[in-house]
PDB file of N, CA and C in Angstrom:
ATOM      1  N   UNK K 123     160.740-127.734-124.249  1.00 66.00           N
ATOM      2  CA  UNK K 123     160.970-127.283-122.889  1.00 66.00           C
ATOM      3  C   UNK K 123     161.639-125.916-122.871  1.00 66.00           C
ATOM      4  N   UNK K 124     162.211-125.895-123.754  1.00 74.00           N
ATOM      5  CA  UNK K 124     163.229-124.413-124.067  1.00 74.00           C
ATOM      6  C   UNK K 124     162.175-123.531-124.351  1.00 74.00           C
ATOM      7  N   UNK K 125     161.767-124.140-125.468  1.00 75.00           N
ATOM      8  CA  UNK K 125     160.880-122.784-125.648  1.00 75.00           C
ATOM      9  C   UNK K 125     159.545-122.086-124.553  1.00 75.00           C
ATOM     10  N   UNK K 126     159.143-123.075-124.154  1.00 76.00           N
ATOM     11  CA  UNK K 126     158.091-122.721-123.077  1.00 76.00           C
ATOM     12  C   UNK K 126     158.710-122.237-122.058  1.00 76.00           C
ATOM     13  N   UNK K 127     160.359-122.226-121.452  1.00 73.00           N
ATOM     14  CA  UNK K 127     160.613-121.252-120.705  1.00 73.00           C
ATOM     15  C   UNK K 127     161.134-119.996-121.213  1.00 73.00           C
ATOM     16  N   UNK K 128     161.737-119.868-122.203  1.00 76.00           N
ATOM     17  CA  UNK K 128     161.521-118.773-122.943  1.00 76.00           C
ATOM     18  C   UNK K 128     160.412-117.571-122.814  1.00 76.00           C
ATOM     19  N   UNK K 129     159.255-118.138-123.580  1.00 77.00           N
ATOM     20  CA  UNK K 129     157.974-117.415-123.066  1.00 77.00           C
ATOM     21  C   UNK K 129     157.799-116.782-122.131  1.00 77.00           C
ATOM     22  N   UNK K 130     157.800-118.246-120.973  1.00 76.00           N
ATOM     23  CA  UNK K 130     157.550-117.736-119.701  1.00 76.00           C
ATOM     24  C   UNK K 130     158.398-116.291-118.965  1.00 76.00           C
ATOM     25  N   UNK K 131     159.986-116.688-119.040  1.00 74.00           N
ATOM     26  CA  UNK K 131     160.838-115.644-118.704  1.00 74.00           C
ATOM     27  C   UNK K 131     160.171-114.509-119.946  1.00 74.00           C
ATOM     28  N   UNK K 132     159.934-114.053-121.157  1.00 78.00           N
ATOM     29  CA  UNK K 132     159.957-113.089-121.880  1.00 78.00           C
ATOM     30  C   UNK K 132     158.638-112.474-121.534  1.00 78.00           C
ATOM     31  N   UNK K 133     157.910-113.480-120.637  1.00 77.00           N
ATOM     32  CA  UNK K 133     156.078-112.563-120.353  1.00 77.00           C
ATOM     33  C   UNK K 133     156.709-111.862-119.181  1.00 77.00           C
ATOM     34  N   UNK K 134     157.129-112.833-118.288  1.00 72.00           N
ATOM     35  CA  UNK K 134     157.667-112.211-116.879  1.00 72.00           C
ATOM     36  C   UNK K 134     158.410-110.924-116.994  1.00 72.00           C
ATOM     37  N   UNK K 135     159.484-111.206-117.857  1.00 74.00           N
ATOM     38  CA  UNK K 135     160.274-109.821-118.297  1.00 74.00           C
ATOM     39  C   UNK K 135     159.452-108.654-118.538  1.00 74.00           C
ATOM     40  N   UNK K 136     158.943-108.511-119.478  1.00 78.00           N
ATOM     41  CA  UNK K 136     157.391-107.440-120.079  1.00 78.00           C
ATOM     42  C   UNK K 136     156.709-106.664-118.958  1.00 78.00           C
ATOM     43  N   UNK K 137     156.090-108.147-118.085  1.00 73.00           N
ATOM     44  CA  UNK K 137     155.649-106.946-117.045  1.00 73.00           C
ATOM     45  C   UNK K 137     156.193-106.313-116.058  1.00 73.00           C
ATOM     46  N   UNK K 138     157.708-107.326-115.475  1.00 73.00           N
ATOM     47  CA  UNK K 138     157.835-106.346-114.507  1.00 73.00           C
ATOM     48  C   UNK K 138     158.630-104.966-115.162  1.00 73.00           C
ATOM     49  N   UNK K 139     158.894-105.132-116.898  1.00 76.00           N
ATOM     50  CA  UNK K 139     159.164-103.875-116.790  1.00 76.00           C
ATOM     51  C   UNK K 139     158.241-103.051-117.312  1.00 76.00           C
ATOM     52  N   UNK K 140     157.113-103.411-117.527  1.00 76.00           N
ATOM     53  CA  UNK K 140     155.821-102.476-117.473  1.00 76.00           C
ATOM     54  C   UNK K 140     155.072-102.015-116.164  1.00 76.00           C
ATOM     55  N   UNK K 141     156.044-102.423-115.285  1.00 74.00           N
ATOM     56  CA  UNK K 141     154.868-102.171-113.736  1.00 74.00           C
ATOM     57  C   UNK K 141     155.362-100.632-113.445  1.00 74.00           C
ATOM     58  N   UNK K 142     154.515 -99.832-112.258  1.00 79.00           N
ATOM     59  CA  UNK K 142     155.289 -98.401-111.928  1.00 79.00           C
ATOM     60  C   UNK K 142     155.865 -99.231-110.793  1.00 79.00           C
ATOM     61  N   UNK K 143     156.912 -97.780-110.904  1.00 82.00           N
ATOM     62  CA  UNK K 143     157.853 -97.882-109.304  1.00 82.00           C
ATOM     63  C   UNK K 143     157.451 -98.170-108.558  1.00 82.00           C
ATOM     64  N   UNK K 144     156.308 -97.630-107.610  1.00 83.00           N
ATOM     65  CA  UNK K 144     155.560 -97.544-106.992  1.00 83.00           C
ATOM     66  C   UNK K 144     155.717 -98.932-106.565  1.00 83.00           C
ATOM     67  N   UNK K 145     154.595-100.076-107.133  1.00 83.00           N
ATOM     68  CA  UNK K 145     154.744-101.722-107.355  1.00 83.00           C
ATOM     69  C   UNK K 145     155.389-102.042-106.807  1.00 83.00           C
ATOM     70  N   UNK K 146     156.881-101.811-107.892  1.00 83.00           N
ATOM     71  CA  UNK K 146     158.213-102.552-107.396  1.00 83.00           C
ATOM     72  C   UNK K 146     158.942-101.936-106.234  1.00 83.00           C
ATOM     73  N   UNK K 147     158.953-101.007-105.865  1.00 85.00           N
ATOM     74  CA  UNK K 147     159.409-100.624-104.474  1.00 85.00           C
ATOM     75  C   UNK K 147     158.223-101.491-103.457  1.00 85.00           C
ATOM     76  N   UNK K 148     157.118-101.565-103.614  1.00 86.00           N
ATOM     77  CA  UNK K 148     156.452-102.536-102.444  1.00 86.00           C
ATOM     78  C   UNK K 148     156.862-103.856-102.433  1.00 86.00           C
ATOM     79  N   UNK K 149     156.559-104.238-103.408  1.00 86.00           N
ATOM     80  CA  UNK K 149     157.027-105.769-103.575  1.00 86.00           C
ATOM     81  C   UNK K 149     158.405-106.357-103.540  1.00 86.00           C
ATOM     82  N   UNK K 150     159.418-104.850-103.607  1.00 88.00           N
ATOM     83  CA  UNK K 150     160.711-105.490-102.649  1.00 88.00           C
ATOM     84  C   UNK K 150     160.721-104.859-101.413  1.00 88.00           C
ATOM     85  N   UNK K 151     160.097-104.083-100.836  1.00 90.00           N
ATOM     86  CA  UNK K 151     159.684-104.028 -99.258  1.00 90.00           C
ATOM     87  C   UNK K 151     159.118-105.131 -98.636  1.00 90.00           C
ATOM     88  N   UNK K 152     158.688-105.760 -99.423  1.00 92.00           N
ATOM     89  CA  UNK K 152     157.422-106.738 -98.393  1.00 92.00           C
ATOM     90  C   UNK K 152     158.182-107.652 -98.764  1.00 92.00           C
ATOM     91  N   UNK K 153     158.971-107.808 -99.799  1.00 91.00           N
ATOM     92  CA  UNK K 153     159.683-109.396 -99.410  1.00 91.00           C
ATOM     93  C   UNK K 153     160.807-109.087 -98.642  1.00 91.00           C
ATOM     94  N   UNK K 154     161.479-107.975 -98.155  1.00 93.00           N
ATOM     95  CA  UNK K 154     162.532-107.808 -97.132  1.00 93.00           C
ATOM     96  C   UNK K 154     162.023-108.021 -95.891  1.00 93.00           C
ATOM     97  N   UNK K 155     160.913-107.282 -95.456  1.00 93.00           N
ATOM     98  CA  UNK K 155     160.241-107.157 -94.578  1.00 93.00           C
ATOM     99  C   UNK K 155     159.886-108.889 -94.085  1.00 93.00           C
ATOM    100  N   UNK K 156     159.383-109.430 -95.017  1.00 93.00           N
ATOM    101  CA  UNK K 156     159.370-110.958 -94.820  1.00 93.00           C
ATOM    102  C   UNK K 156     159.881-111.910 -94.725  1.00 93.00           C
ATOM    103  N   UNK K 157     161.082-111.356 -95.222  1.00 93.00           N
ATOM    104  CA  UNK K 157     162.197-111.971 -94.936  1.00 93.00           C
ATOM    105  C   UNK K 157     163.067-112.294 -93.469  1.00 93.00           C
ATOM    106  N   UNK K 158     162.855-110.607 -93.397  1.00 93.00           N
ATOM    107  CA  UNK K 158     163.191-110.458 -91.936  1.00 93.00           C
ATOM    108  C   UNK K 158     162.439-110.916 -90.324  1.00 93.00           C
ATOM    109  N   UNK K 159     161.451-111.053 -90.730  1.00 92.00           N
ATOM    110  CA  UNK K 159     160.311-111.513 -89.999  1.00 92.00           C
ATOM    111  C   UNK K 159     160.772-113.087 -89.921  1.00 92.00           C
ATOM    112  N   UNK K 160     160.519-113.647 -91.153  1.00 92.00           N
ATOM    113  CA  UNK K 160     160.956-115.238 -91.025  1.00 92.00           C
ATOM    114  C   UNK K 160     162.013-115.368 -90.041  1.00 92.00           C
ATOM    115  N   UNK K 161     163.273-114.590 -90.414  1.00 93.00           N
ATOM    116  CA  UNK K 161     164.252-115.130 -90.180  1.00 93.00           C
ATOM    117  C   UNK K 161     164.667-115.019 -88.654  1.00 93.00           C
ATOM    118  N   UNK K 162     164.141-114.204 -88.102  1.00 93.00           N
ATOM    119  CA  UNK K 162     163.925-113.194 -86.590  1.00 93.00           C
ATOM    120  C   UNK K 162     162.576-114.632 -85.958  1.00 93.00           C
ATOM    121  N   UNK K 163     161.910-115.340 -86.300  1.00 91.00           N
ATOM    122  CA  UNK K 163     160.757-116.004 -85.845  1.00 91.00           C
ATOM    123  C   UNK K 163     160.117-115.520 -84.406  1.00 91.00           C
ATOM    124  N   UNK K 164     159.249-114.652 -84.470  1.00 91.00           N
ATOM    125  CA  UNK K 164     158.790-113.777 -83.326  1.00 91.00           C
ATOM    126  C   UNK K 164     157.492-115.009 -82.994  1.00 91.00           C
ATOM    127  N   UNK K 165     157.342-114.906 -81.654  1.00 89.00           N
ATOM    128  CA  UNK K 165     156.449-115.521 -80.879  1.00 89.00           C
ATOM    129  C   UNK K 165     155.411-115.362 -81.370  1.00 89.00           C
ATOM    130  N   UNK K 166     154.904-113.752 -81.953  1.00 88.00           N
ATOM    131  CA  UNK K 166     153.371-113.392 -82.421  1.00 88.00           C
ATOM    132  C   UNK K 166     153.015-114.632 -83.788  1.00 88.00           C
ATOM    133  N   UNK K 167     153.669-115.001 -84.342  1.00 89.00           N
ATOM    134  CA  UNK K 167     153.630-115.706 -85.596  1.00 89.00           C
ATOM    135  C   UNK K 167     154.277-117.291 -85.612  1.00 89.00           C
ATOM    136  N   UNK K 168     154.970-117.364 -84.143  1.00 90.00           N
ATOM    137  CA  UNK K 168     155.617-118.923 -84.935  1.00 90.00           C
ATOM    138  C   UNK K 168     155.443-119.674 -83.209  1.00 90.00           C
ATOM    139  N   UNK K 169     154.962-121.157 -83.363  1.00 87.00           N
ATOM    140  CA  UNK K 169     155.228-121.692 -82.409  1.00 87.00           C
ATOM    141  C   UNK K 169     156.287-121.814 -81.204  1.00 87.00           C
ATOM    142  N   UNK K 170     156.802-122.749 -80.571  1.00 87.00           N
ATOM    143  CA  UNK K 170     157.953-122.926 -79.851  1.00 87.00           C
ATOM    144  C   UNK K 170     158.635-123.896 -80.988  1.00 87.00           C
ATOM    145  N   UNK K 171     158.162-124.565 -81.536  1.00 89.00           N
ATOM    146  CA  UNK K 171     158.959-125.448 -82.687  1.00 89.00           C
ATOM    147  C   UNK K 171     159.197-125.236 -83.847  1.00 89.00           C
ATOM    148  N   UNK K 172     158.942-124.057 -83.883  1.00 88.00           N
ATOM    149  CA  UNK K 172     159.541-122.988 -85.053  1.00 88.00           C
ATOM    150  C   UNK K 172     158.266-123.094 -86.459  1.00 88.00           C
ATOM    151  N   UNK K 173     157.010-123.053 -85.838  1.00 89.00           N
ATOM    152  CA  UNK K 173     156.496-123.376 -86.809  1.00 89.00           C
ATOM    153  C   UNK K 173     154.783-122.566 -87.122  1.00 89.00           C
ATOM    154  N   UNK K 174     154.674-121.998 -88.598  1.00 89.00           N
ATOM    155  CA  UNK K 174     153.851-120.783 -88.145  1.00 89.00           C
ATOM    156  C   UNK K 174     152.669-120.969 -87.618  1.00 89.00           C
ATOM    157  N   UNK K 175     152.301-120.549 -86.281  1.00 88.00           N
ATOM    158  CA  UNK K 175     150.469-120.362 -85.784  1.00 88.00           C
ATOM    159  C   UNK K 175     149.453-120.307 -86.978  1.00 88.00           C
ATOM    160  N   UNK K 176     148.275-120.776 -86.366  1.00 88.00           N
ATOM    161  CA  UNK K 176     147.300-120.952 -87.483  1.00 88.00           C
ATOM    162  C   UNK K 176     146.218-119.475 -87.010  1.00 88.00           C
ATOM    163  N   UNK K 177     145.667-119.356 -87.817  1.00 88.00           N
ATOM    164  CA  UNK K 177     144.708-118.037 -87.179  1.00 88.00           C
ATOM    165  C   UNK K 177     143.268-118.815 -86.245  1.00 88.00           C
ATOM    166  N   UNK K 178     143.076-117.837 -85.014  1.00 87.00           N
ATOM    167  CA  UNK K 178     142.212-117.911 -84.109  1.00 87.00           C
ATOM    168  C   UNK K 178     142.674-117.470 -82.453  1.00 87.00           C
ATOM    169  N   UNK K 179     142.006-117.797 -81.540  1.00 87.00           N
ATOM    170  CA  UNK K 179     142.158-116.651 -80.400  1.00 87.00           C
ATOM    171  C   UNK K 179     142.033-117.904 -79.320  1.00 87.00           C
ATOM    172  N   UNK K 180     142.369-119.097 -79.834  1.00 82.00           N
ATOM    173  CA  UNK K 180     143.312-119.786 -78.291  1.00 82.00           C
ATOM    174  C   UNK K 180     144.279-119.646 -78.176  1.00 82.00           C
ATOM    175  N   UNK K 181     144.875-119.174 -77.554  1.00 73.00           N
ATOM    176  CA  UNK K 181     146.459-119.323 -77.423  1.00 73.00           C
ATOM    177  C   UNK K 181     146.876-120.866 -76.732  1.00 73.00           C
ATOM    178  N   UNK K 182     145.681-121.540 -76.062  1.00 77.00           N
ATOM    179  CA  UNK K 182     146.460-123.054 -75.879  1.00 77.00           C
ATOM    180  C   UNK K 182     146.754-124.030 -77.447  1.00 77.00           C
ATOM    181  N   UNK K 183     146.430-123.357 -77.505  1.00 79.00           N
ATOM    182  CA  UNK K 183     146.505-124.296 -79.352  1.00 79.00           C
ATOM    183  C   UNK K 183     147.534-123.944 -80.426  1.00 79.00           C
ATOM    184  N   UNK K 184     148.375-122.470 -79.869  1.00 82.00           N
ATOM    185  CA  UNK K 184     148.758-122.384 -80.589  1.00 82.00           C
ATOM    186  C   UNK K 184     148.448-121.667 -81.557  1.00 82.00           C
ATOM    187  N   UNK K 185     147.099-120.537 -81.406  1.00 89.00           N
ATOM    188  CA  UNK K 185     146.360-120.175 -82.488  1.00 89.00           C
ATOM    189  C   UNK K 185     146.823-118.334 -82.076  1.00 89.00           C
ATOM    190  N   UNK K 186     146.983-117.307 -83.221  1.00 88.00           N
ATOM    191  CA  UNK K 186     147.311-115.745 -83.575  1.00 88.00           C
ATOM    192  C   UNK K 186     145.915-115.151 -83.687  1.00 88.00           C
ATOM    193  N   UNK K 187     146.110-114.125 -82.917  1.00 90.00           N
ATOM    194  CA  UNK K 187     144.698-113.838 -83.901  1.00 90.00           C
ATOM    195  C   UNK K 187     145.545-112.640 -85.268  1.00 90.00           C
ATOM    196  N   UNK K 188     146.946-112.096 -85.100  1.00 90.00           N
ATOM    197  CA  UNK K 188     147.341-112.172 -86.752  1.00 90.00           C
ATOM    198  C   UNK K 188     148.557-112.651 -86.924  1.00 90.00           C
ATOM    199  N   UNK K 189     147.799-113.899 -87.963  1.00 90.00           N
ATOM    200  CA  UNK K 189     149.303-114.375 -88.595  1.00 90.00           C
ATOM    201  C   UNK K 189     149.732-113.872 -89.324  1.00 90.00           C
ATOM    202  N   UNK K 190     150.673-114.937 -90.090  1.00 92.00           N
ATOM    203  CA  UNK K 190     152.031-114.148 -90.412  1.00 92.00           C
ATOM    204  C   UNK K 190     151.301-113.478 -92.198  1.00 92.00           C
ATOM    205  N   UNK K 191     150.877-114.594 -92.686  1.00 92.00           N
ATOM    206  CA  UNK K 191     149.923-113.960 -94.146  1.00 92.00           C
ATOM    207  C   UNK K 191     149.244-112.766 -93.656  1.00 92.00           C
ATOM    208  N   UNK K 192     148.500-112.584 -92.836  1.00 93.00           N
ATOM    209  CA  UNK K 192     147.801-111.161 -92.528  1.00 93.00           C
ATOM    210  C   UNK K 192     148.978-109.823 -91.985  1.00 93.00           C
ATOM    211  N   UNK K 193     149.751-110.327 -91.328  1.00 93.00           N
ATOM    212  CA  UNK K 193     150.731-109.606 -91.150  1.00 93.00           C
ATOM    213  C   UNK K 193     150.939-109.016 -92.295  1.00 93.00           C
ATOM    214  N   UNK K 194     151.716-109.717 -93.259  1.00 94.00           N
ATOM    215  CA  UNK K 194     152.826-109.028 -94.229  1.00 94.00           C
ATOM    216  C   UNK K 194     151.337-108.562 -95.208  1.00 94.00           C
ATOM    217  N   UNK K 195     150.278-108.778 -95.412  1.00 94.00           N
ATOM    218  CA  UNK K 195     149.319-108.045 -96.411  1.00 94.00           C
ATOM    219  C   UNK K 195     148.885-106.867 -95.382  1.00 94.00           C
ATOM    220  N   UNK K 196     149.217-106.790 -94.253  1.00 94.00           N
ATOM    221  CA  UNK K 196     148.553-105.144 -94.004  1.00 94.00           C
ATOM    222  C   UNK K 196     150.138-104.698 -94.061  1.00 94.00           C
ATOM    223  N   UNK K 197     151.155-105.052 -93.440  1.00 93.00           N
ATOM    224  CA  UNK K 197     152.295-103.886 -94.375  1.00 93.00           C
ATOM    225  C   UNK K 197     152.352-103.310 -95.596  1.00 93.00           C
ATOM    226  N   UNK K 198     152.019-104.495 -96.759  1.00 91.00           N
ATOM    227  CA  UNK K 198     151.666-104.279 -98.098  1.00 91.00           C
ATOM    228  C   UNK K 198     150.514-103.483 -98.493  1.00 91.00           C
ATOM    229  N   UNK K 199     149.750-103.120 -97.902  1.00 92.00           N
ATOM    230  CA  UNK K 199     148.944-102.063 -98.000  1.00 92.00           C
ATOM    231  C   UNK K 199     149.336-100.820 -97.505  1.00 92.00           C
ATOM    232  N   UNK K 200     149.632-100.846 -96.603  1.00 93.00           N
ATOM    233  CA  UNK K 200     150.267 -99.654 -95.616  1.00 93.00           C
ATOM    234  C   UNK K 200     151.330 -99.162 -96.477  1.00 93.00           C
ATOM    235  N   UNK K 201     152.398 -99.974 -97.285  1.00 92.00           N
ATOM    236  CA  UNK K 201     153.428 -99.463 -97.862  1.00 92.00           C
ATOM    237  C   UNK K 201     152.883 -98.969 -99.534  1.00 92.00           C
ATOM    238  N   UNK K 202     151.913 -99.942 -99.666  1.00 87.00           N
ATOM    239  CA  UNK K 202     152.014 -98.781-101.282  1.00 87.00           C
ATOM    240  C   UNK K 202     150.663 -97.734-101.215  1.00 87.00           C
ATOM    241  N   UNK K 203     149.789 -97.492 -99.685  1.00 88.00           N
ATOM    242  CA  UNK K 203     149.014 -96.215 -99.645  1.00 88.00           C
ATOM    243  C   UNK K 203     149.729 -95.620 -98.977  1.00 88.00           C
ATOM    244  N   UNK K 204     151.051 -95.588 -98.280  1.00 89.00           N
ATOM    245  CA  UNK K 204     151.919 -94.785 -98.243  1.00 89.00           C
ATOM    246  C   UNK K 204     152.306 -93.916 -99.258  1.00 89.00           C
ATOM    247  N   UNK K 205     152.742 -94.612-100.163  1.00 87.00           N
ATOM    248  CA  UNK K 205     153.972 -94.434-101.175  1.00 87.00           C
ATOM    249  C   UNK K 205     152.728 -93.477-102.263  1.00 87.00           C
ATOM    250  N   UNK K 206     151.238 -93.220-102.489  1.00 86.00           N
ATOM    251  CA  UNK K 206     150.439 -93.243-103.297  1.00 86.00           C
ATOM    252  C   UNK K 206     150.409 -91.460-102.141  1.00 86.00           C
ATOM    253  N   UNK K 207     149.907 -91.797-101.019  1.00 86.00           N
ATOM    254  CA  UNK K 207     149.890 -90.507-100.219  1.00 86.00           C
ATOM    255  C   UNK K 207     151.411 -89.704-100.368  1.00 86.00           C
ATOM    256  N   UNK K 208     152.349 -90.015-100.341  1.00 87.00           N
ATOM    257  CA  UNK K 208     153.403 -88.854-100.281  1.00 87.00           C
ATOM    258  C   UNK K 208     153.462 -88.444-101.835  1.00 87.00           C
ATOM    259  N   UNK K 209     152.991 -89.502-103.110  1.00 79.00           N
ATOM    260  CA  UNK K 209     152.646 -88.620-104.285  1.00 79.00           C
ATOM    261  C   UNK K 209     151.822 -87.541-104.696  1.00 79.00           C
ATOM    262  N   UNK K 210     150.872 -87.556-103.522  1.00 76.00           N
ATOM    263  CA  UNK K 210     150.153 -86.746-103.626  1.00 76.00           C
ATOM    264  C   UNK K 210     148.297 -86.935-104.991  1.00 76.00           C
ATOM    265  N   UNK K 211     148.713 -88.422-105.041  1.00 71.00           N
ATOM    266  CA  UNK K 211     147.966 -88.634-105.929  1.00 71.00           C
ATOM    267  C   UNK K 211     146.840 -89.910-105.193  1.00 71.00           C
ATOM    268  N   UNK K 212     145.963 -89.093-104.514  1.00 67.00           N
ATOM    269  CA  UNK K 212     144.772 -89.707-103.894  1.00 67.00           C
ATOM    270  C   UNK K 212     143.618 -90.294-104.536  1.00 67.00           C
ATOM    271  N   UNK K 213     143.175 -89.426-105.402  1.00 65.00           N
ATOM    272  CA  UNK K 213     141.991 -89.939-106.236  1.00 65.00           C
ATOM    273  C   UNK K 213     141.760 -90.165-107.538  1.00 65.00           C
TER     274      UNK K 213
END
């Protein structure tokens, strides 16, 4: 058991310190960002019983047309073709 978490933590270790900045500045944006979202529970994404909408375009049902998964993946795009545009490195 030791050793197989070992591994596990020493693969995990490897890459995130093989990833660019870039990466890791998104991927702790988008989990703040998601964080904050959760914790704030906005009408666009969460029922009256605190619980997240499913995707579609009744609103008697209870249904987003964007939930909260589509939400936080177009920030996550938006934030690292941001971060790719102010490098100046497009193509």
């Amino acid at each position: 058991m030791i050793k197989e978490f070992f591994y596990l933590f020493s693969s995990l270790y490897i890459m995130i310190t093989n990833m660019d900045n870039k990466l890791k500045i998104s991927i702790l944006a988008i989990t703040l960002i998601a964080f904050m979202i959760h914790e704030s529970k906005p009408e666009l994404f969460y029922t009256d019983s605190k619980e997240f909408k499913k995707f579609g375009l009744n609103k008697d049902r209870d249904e987003t047309i964007i939930p909260f998964w589509l939400a936080i993946f177009l920030v996550g795009i938006f934030i690292y073709s941001y971060q790719i545009y102010t490098d100046g490195k497009l193509i």
